[in-house]
Short mmCIF file of C-alpha atoms in Angstrom, two decimals:
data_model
loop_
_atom_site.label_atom_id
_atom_site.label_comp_id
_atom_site.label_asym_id
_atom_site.label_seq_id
_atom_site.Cartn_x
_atom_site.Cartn_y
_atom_site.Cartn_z
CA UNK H 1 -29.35 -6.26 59.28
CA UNK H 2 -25.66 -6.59 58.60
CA UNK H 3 -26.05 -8.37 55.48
CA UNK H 4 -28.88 -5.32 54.60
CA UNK H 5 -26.11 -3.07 55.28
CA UNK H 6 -23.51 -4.65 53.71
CA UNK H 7 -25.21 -5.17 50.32
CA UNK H 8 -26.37 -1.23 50.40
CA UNK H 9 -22.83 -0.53 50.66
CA UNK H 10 -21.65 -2.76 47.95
CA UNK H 11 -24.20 -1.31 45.47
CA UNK H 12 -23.24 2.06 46.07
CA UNK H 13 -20.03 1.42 45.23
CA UNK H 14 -20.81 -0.48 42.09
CA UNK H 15 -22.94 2.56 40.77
CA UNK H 16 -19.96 5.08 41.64
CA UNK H 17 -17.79 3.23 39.63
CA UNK H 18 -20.63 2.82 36.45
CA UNK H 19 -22.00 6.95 36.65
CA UNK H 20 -18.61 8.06 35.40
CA UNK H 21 -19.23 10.98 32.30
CA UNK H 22 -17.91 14.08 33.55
CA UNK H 23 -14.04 14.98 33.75
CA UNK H 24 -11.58 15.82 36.27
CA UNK H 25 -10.12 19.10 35.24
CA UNK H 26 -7.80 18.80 38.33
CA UNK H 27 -5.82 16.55 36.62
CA UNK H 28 -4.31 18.37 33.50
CA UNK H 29 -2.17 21.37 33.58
CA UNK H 30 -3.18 22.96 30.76
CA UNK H 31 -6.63 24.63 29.15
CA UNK H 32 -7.86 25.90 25.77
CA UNK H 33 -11.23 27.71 24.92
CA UNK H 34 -13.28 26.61 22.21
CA UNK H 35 -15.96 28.39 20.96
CA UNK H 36 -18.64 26.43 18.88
CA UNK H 37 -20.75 29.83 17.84
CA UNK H 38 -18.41 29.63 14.59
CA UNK H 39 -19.61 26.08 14.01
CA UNK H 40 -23.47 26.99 13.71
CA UNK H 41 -25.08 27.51 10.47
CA UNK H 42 -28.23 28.98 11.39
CA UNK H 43 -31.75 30.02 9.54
CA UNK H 44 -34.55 31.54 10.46
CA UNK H 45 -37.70 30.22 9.05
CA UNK H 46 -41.43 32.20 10.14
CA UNK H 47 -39.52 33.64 13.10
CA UNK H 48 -37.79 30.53 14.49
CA UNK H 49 -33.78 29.68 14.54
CA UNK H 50 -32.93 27.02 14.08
CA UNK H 51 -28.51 25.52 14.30
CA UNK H 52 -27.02 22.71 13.05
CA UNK H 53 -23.70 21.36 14.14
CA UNK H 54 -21.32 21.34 12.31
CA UNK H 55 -21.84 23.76 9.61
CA UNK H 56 -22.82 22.11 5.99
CA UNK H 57 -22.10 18.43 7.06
CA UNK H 58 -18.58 18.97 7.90
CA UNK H 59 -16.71 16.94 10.48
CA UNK H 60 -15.79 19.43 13.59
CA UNK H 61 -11.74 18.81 14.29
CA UNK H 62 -9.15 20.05 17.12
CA UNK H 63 -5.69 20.07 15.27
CA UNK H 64 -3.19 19.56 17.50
CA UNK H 65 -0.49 22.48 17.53
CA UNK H 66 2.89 23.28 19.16
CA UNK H 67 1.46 24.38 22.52
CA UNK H 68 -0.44 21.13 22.79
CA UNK H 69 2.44 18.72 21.96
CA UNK H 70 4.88 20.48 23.94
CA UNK H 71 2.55 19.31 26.70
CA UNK H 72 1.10 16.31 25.98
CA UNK H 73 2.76 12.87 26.67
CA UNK H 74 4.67 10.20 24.60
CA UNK H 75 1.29 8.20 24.39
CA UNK H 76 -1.18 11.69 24.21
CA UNK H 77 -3.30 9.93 27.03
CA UNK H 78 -3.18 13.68 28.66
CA UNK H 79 -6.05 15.26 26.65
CA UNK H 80 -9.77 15.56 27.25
CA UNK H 81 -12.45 17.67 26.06
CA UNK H 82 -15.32 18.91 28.33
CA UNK H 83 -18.41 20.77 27.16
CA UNK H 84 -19.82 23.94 29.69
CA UNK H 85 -21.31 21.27 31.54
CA UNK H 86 -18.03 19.90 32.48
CA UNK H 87 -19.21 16.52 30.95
CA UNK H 88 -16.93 14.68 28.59
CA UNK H 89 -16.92 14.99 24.74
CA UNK H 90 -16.24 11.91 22.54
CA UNK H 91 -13.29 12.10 20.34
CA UNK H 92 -10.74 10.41 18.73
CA UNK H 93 -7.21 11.02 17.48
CA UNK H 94 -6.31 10.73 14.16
CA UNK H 95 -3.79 11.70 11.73
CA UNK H 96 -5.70 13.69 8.73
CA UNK H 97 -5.90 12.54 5.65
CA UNK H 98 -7.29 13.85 1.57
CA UNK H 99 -9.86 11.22 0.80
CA UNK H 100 -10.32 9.60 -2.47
CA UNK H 101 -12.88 7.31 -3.89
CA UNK H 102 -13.76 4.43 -6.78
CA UNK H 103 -16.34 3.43 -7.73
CA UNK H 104 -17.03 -0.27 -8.96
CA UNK H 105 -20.01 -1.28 -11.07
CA UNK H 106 -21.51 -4.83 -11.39
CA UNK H 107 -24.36 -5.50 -13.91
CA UNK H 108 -27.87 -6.08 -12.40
CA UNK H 109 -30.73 -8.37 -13.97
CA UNK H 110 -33.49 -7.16 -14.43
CA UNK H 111 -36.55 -6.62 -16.71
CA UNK H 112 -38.88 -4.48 -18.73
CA UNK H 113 -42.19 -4.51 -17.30
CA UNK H 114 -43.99 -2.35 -19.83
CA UNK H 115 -43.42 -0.36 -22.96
CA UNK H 116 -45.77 3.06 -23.77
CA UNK H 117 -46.06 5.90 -26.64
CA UNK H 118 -46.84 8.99 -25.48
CA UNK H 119 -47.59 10.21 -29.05
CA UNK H 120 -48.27 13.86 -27.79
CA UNK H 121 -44.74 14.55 -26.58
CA UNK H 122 -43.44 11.76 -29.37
CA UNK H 123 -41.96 10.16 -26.38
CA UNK H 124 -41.15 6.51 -25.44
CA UNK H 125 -41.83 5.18 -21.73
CA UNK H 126 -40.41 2.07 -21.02
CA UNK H 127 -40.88 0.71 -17.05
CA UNK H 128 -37.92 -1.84 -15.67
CA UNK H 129 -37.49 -3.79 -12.36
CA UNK H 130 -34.83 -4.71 -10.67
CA UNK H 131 -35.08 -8.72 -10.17
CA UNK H 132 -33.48 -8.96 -6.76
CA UNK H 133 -34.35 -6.18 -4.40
CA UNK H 134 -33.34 -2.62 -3.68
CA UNK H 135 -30.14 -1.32 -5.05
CA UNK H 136 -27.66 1.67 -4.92
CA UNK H 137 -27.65 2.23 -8.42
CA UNK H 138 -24.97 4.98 -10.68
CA UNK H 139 -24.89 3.42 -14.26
CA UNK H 140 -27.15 2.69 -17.29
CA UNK H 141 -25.90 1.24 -20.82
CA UNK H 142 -28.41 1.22 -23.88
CA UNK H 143 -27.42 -1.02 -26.56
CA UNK H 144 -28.73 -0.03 -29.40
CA UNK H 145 -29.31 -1.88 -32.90
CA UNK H 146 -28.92 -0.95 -36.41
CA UNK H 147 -26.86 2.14 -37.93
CA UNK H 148 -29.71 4.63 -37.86
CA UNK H 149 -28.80 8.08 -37.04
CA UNK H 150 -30.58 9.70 -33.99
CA UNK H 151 -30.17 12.31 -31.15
CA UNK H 152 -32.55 11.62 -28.23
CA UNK H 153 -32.53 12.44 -24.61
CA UNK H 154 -33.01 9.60 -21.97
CA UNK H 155 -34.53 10.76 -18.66
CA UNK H 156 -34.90 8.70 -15.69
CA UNK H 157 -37.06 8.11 -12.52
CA UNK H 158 -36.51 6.66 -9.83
CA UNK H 159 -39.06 4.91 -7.22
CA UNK H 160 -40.12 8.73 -4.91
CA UNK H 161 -39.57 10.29 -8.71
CA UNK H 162 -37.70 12.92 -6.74
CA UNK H 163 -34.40 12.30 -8.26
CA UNK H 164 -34.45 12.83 -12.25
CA UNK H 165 -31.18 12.39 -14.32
CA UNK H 166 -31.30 13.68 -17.70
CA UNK H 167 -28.91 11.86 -20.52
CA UNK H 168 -27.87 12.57 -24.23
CA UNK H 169 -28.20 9.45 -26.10
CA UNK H 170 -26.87 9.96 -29.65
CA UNK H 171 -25.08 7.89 -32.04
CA UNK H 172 -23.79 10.73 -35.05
CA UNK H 173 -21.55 8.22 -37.03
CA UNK H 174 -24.34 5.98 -37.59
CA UNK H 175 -22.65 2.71 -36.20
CA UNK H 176 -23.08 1.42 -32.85
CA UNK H 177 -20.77 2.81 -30.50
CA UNK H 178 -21.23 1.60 -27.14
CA UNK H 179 -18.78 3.81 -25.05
CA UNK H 180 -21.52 6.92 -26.22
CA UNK H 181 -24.48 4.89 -24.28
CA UNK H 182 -23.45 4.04 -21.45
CA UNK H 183 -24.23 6.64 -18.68
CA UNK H 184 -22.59 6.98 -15.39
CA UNK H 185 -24.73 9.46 -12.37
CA UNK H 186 -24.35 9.60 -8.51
CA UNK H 187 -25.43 6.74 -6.83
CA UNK H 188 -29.15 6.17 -5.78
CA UNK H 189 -31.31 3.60 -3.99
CA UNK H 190 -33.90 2.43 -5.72
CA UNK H 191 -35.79 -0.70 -7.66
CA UNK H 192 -38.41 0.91 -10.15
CA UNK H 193 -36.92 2.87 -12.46
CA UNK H 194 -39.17 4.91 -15.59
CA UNK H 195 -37.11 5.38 -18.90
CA UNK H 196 -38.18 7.79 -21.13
CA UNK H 197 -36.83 8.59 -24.61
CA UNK H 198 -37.27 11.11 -26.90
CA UNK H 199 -38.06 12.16 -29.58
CA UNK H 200 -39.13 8.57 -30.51
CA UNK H 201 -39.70 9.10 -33.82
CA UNK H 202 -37.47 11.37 -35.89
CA UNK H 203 -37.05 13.03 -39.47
CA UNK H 204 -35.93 10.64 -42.08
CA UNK H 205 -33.89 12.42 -45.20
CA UNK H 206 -36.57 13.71 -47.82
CA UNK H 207 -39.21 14.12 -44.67
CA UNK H 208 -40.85 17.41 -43.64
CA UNK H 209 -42.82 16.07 -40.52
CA UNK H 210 -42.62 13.46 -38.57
CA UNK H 211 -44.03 10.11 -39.80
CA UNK H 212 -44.18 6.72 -38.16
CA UNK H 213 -42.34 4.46 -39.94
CA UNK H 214 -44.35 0.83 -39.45
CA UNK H 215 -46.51 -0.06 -36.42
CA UNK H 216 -44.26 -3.13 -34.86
CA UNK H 217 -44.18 -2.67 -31.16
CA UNK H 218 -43.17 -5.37 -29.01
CA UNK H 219 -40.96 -5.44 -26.20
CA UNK H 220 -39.39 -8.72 -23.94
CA UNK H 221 -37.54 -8.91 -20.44
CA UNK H 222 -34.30 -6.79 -22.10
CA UNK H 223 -35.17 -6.08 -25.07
CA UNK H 224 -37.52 -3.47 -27.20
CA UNK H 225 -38.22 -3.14 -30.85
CA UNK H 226 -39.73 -0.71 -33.07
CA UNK H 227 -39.33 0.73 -36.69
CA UNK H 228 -38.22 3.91 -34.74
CA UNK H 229 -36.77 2.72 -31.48
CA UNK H 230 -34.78 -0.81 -31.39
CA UNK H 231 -33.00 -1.21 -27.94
CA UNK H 232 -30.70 -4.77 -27.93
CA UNK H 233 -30.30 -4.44 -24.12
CA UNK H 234 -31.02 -2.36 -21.36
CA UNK H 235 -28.41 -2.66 -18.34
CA UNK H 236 -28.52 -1.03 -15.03
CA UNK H 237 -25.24 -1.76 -12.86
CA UNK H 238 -24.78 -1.44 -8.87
CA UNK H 239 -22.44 1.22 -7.87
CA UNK H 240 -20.36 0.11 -5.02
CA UNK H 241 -18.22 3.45 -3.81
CA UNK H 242 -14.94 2.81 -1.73
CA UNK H 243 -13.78 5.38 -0.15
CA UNK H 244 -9.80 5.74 0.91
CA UNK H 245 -6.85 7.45 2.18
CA UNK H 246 -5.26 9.37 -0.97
CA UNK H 247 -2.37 10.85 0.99
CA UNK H 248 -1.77 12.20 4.52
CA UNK H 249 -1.90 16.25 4.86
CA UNK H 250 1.53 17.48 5.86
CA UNK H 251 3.25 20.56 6.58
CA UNK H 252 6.49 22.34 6.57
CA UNK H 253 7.91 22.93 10.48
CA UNK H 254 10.57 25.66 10.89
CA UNK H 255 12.02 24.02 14.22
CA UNK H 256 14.30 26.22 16.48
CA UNK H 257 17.68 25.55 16.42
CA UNK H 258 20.98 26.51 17.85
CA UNK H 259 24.50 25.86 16.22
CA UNK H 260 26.78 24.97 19.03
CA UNK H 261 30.19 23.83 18.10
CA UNK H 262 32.31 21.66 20.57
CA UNK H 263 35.32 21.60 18.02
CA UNK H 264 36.75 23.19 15.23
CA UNK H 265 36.62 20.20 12.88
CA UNK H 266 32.82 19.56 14.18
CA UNK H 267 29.17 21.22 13.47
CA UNK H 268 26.63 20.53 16.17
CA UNK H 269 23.29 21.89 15.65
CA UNK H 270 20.40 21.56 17.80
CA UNK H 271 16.71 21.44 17.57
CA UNK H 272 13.66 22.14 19.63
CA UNK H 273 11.33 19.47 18.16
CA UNK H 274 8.81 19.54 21.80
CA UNK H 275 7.15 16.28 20.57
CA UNK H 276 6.29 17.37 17.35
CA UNK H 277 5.85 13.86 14.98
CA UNK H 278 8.54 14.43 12.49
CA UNK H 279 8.17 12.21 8.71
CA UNK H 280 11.04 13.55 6.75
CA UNK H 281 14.32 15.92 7.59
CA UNK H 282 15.89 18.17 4.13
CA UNK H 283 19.19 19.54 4.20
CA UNK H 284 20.69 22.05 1.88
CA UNK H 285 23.63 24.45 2.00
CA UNK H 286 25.24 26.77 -0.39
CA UNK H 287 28.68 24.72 -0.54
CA UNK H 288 29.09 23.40 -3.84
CA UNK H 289 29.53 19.25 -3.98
CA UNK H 290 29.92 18.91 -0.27
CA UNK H 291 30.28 15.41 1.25
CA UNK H 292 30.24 15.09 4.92
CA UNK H 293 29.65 12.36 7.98
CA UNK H 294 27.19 13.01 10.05
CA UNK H 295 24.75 11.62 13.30
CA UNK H 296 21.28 12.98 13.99
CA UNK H 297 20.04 11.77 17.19
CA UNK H 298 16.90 12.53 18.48
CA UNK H 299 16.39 12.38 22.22
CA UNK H 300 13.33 12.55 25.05
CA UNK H 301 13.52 13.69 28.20
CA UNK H 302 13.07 10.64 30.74
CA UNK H 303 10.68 11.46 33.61
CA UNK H 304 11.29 12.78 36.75
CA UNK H 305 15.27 12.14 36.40
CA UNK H 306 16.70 15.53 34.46
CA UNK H 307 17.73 13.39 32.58
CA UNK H 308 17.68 12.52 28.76
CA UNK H 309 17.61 9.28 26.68
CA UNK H 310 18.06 8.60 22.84
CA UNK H 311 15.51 7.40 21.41
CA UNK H 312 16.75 6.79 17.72
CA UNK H 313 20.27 7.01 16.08
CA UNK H 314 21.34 8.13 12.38
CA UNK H 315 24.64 8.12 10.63
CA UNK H 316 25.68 8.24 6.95
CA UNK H 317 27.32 10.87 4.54
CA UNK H 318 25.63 14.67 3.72
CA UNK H 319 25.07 15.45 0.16
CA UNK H 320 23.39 17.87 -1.83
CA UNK H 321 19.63 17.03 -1.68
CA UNK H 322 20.02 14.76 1.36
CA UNK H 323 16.44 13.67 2.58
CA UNK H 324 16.44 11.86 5.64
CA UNK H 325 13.16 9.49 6.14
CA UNK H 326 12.26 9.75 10.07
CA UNK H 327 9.28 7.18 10.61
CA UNK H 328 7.42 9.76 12.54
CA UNK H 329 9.68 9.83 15.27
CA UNK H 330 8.33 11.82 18.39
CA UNK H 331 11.21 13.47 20.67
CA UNK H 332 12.13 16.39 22.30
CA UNK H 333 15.23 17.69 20.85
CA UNK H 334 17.06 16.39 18.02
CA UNK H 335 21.03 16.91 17.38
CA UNK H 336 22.81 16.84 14.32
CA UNK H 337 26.83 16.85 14.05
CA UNK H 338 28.42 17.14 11.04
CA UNK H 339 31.77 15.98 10.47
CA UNK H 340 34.11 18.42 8.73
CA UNK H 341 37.42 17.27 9.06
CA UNK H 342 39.85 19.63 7.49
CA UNK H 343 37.03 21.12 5.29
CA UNK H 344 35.21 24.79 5.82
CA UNK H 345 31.91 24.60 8.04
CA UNK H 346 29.02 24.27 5.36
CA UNK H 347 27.62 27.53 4.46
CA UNK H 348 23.74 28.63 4.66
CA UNK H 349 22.41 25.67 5.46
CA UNK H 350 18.58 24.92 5.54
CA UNK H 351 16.81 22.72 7.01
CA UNK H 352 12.72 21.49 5.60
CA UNK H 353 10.97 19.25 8.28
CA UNK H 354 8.20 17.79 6.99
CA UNK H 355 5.27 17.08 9.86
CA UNK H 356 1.93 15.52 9.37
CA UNK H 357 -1.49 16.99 10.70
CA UNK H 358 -3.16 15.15 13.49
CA UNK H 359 -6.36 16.62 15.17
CA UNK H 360 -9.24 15.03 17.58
CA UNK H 361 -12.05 14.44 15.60
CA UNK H 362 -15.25 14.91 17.35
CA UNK H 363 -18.78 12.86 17.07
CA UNK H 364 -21.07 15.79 14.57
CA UNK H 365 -24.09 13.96 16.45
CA UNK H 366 -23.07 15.49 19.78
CA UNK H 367 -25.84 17.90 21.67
CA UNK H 368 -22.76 20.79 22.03
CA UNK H 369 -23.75 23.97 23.11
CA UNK H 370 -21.91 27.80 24.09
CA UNK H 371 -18.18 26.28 24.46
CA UNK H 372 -15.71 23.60 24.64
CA UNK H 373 -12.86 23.20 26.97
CA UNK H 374 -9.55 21.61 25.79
CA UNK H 375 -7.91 20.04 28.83
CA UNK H 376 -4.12 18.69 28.76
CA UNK H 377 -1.20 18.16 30.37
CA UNK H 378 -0.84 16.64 33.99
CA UNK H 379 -0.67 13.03 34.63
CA UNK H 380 -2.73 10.85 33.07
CA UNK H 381 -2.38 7.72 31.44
CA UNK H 382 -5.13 6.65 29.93
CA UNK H 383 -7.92 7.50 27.62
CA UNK H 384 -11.56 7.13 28.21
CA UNK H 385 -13.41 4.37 26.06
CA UNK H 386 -15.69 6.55 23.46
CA UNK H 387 -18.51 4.49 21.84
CA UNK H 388 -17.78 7.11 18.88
CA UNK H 389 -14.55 5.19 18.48
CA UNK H 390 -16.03 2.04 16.80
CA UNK H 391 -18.05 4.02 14.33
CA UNK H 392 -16.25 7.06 13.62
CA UNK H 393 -14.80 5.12 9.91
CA UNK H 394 -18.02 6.20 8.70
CA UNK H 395 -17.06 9.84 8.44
CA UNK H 396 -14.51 9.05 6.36
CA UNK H 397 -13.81 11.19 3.43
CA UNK H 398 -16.17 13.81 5.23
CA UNK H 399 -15.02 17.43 5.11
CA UNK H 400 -12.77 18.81 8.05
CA UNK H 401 -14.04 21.60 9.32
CA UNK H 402 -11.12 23.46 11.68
CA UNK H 403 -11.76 24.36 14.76
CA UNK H 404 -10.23 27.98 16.07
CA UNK H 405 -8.45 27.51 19.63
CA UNK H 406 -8.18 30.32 22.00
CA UNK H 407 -4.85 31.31 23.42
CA UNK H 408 -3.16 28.71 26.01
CA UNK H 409 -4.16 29.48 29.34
CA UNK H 410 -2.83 27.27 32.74
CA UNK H 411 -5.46 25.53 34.37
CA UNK H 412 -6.43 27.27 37.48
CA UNK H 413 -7.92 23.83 38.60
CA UNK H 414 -5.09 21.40 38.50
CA UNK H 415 -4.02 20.44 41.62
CA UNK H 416 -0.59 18.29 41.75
CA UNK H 417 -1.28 14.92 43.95
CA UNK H 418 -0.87 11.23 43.85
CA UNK H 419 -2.72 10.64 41.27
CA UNK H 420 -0.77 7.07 40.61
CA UNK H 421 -2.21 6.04 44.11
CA UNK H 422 -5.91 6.99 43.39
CA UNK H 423 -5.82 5.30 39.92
CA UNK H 424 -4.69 2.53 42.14
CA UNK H 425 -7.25 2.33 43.89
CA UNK H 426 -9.89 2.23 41.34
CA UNK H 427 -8.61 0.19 39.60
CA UNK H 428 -8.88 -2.33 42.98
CA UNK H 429 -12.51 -1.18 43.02
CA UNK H 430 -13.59 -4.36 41.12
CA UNK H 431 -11.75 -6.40 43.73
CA UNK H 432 -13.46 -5.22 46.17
CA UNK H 433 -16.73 -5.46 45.09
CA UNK H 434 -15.90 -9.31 44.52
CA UNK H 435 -14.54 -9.46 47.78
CA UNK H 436 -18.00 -7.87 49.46
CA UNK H 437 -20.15 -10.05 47.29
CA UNK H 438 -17.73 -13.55 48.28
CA UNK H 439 -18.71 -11.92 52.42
CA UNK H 440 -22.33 -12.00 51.53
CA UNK H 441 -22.55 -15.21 50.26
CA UNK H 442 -20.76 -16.59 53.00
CA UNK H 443 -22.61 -14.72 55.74
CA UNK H 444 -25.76 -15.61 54.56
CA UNK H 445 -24.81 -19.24 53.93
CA UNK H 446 -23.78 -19.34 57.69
CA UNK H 447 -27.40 -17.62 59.11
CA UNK H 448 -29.04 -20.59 56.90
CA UNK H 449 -27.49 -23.34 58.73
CA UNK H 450 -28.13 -21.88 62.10
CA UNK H 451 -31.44 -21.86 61.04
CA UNK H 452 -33.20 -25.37 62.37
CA UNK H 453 -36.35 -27.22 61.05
CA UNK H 454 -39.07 -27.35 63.77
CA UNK H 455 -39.57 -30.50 65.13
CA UNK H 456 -43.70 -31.53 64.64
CA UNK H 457 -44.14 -33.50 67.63
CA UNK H 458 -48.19 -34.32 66.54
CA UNK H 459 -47.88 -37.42 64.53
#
C-alpha cells in the first residue's frame, strides 16, 4: 500500500512538472496590450467570415521600444507573451534585418519527348522531360541555328498547366545571339514541361502568305529541326534561391542628456541610454578644426547595491566628423568628458546615436484570438524553450508586419517574493523524482526477499 502510495505521489509530481504552458504574470512588473483585430484580413464569401493571421503572409513582430528596455534585463530573459487565455505565445528575439536574395542556376538534362504542328494556329508544340525527377525550375535557354530572322513567342506549361509564362524569342540582327534566348521566370516545381512556339512558319522577303518552306521534321533528345524552326539545344536550369541578411534596420536615438561640468577646463556630458543597444556614437560641433581628449564610459547599474559599474571604456582625440563604433554596447548611462585645456568649451554640439531594431517575432501558425498580453520586468532569468525557435529561419526574408502596443501599464498581478528560492526548488524537482523512484526500487526489492518459497512437503 505504501509503495501504491508512494508511486501515485511520484507521478503526480512528474506530470506537474511536464503540463507547464501557461505563464505566471506574477512574476513581471510590467504589462502591454496587444490587440490582434488589426492583424486580421478578413472576407466574406456567401455570408461566412472568414480571418487569416497575419494579414497578406506577413510575419506578426513586437519591436522592442524605450519603455520595454528600460525594464527589461541585461540578458532580456524578463519578457513573455500570453494570449487571453493566459497561455504562452512562442516567440523569439531577433534583431531585424532587409532581406536579399540570389539566385543560382545549374543546367538540367533532359529530353524532348515529342515534337507537333498545330498548323491551325501555325504553332510548334514540342513536349520535354526532366531526366532526374521533380525540380524547382526559373530558367530556359533556346539555342537557335542559322541567321534567319524571326520574332516568335515561346509559352510554357508546366505539369497542373496552371502556371503559364509567356516569352519573346527574337533574334532581329539575324546572327545568333544567345544572351536574347535565354529566359529567366520565378521559380516553379515541376518535371513536364509543354513548349510552344509561334508563329512557326513566317513571311520570307517577296512572300504574301505564309508558305512552308520544305517538309523535314525530325526532332532528337535536345535537338529539333525544320526548314522553319531549327532549335540546337533546349536547356532548362534549376533555380536554387538563397535568401540573406542585406543589412540590419537601424535608427537614429535622440538620448537625454545633461551637461554637467566638474571644472572649468572639463566638459562632462551625460546620457540616459536605459539599455538601449547602441552601434555607433556621431559628434559634431560648430567650432571650427577643434581637437580635443576625451573618455566615454558607459556604465550599468549593478543589482541590488546602488551602485554602478563600467562596463566599457573609450579614450582618444575629438575631431570634426568623429564616429565612434560601439559594438552594440547595452548600459544604462553613458558619460562623455571632454578635455579642453585652455581652449573655449565646444560650441553646439550634436550628438547622432545610431540603434538597431530588435522585435519578438511570433510563430504566423499560432491559433491567436481577441488580444495579446506583453509581460516584462520582474525577476526572471530564463526563457522558455519554444519549438518555434528551431524553425523560425524559414520566415526569413518574410515581410514584418508591426505590431501597435498599447500604452505601458504596471502589472496589477506581480507580486514581489523569493522567486530565486522557488526556481530552486524546481529545479531540484528532477532530484527528487530520482530520489522517490531509487525508494521504490529499494522498498520493493526488500518485500521480495521477505517473501519465502513454500516448502512442498508431498514428494
Amino acid at each position: 500500500m505504501i509503495c501504491k502510495y508512494i508511486s501515485l505521489m511520484a507521478f503526480a509530481i512528474f506530470t506537474a512538472t511536464l503540463s507547464g504552458g501557461e505563464i505566471a504574470p506574477e512574476r513581471y512588473t510590467k504589462v502591454k496590450k496587444v490587440s490582434l483585430q488589426q492583424l486580421y484580413s478578413m472576407t466574406k464569401n456567401a455570408g461566412c467570415i472568414t480571418t487569416t493571421f497575419p494579414p497578406d503572409g506577413k510575419l506578426p513582430v513586437i519591436v522592442l521600444d524605450e519603455d520595454i528596455y528600460r525594464n527589461l534585463n541585461y540578458g532580456n530573459t524578463n519578457i513573455a507573451i500570453a494570449d487571453s487565455n493566459n497561455r504562452l505565445v512562442p516567440f523569439v528575439q531577433t534583431r531585424l534585418y532587409q532581406w536579399d536574395k540570389t539566385t543560382q542556376y545549374t543546367p538540367l538534362t533532359g529530353k524532348i519527348t515529342a515534337f507537333s504542328i498545330n498548323p491551325e494556329r501555325n504553332e510548334a508544340v514540342i513536349d520535354y522531360r526532366i531526366a532526374d525527377s521533380v525540380a524547382e525550375i526559373g530558367k530556359l535557354s533556346l539555342h537557335p541555328y542559322g541567321r534567319k530572322k524571326f520574332d516568335k513567342t515561346v509559352t510554357l506549361e508546366f505539369d497542373d498547366q496552371k502556371k503559364v509564362e509567356n516569352l519573346k524569342f527574337f533574334n532581329h540582327q539575324q546572327v545568333v545571339d544567345f544572351a536574347r534566348h535565354t529566359f529567366e521566370f520565378a521559380p516553379v516545381k515541376t518535371r513536364n514541361i509543354r513548349i510552344k512556339i509561334a508563329p512557326f512558319a513566317e513571311k520570307r522577303p517577296g512572300q504574301s502568305s505564309l508558305v512552308r518552306q520544305g517538309s523535314k521534321e525530325n526532332f532528337s533528345e535536345t535537338q529539333i529541326f525544320t526548314d522553319e524552326l531549327s532549335l540546337n539545344q533546349i536547356t532548362f536550369y534549376r533555380a536554387d534561391v538563397k535568401i540573406y541578411p542585406a543589412r540590419e534596420l537601424t535608427a537614429e536615438k535622440d538620448f537625454k542628456y545633461t551637461e554637467k561640468s566638474t571644472e572649468p577646463t572639463r566638459s562632462r556630458i551625460e546620457f540616459d541610454l536605459g539599455k538601449y543597444p547602441v552601434k555607433w556614437l556621431m559628434i559634431g560641433s560648430s567650432t571650427p578644426n577643434y581637437h580635443r581628449q576625451y573618455t566615454l564610459e558607459f556604465k550599468i547599474n549593478i543589482k541590488d547595491t546602488g551602485k554602478e559599474g563600467v562596463l566599457r571604456r573609450f579614450s582618444g582625440t575629438l575631431k570634426p566628423g568623429t564616429l565612434l563604433v560601439l559594438d552594440d554596447i547595452r548600459a544604462d548611462k553613458a558619460i562623455l568628458t571632454i578635455e579642453n585645456n585652455a581652449d573655449a568649451p565646444l560650441t553646439d554640439l550634436t550628438f547622432r546615436w545610431l540603434v538597431p531594431q530588435e522585435a519578438l517575432l511570433l510563430d504566423p501558425t499560432a491559433d491567436l484570438k481577441d488580444f495579446l498580453q506583453l509581460y516584462y520586468g520582474g525577476e526572471v532569468d530564463k526563457l522558455p524553450e519554444f519549438d518555434f525557435k528551431h524553425y523560425a529561419g524559414k520566415y526569413n526574408g518574410t515581410e514584418y508586419y508591426k505590431m501597435d502596443l498599447y500604452p505601458e501599464e504596471n502589472n496589477p498581478a506581480y507580486k514581489k517574493a523569493n522567486y530565486a528560492l522557488s526556481d530552486f526548488l524546481k529545479k531540484l524537482l528532477p532530484y527528487i523524482i530520482a530520489v522517490i523512484a531509487a525508494a521504490i526500487a529499494f522498498t520493493s526489492f526488500k518485500m521480495l526477499k521477505k517473501v519465502k518459497p513454500e516448502n512442498n512437503s508431498d514428494w
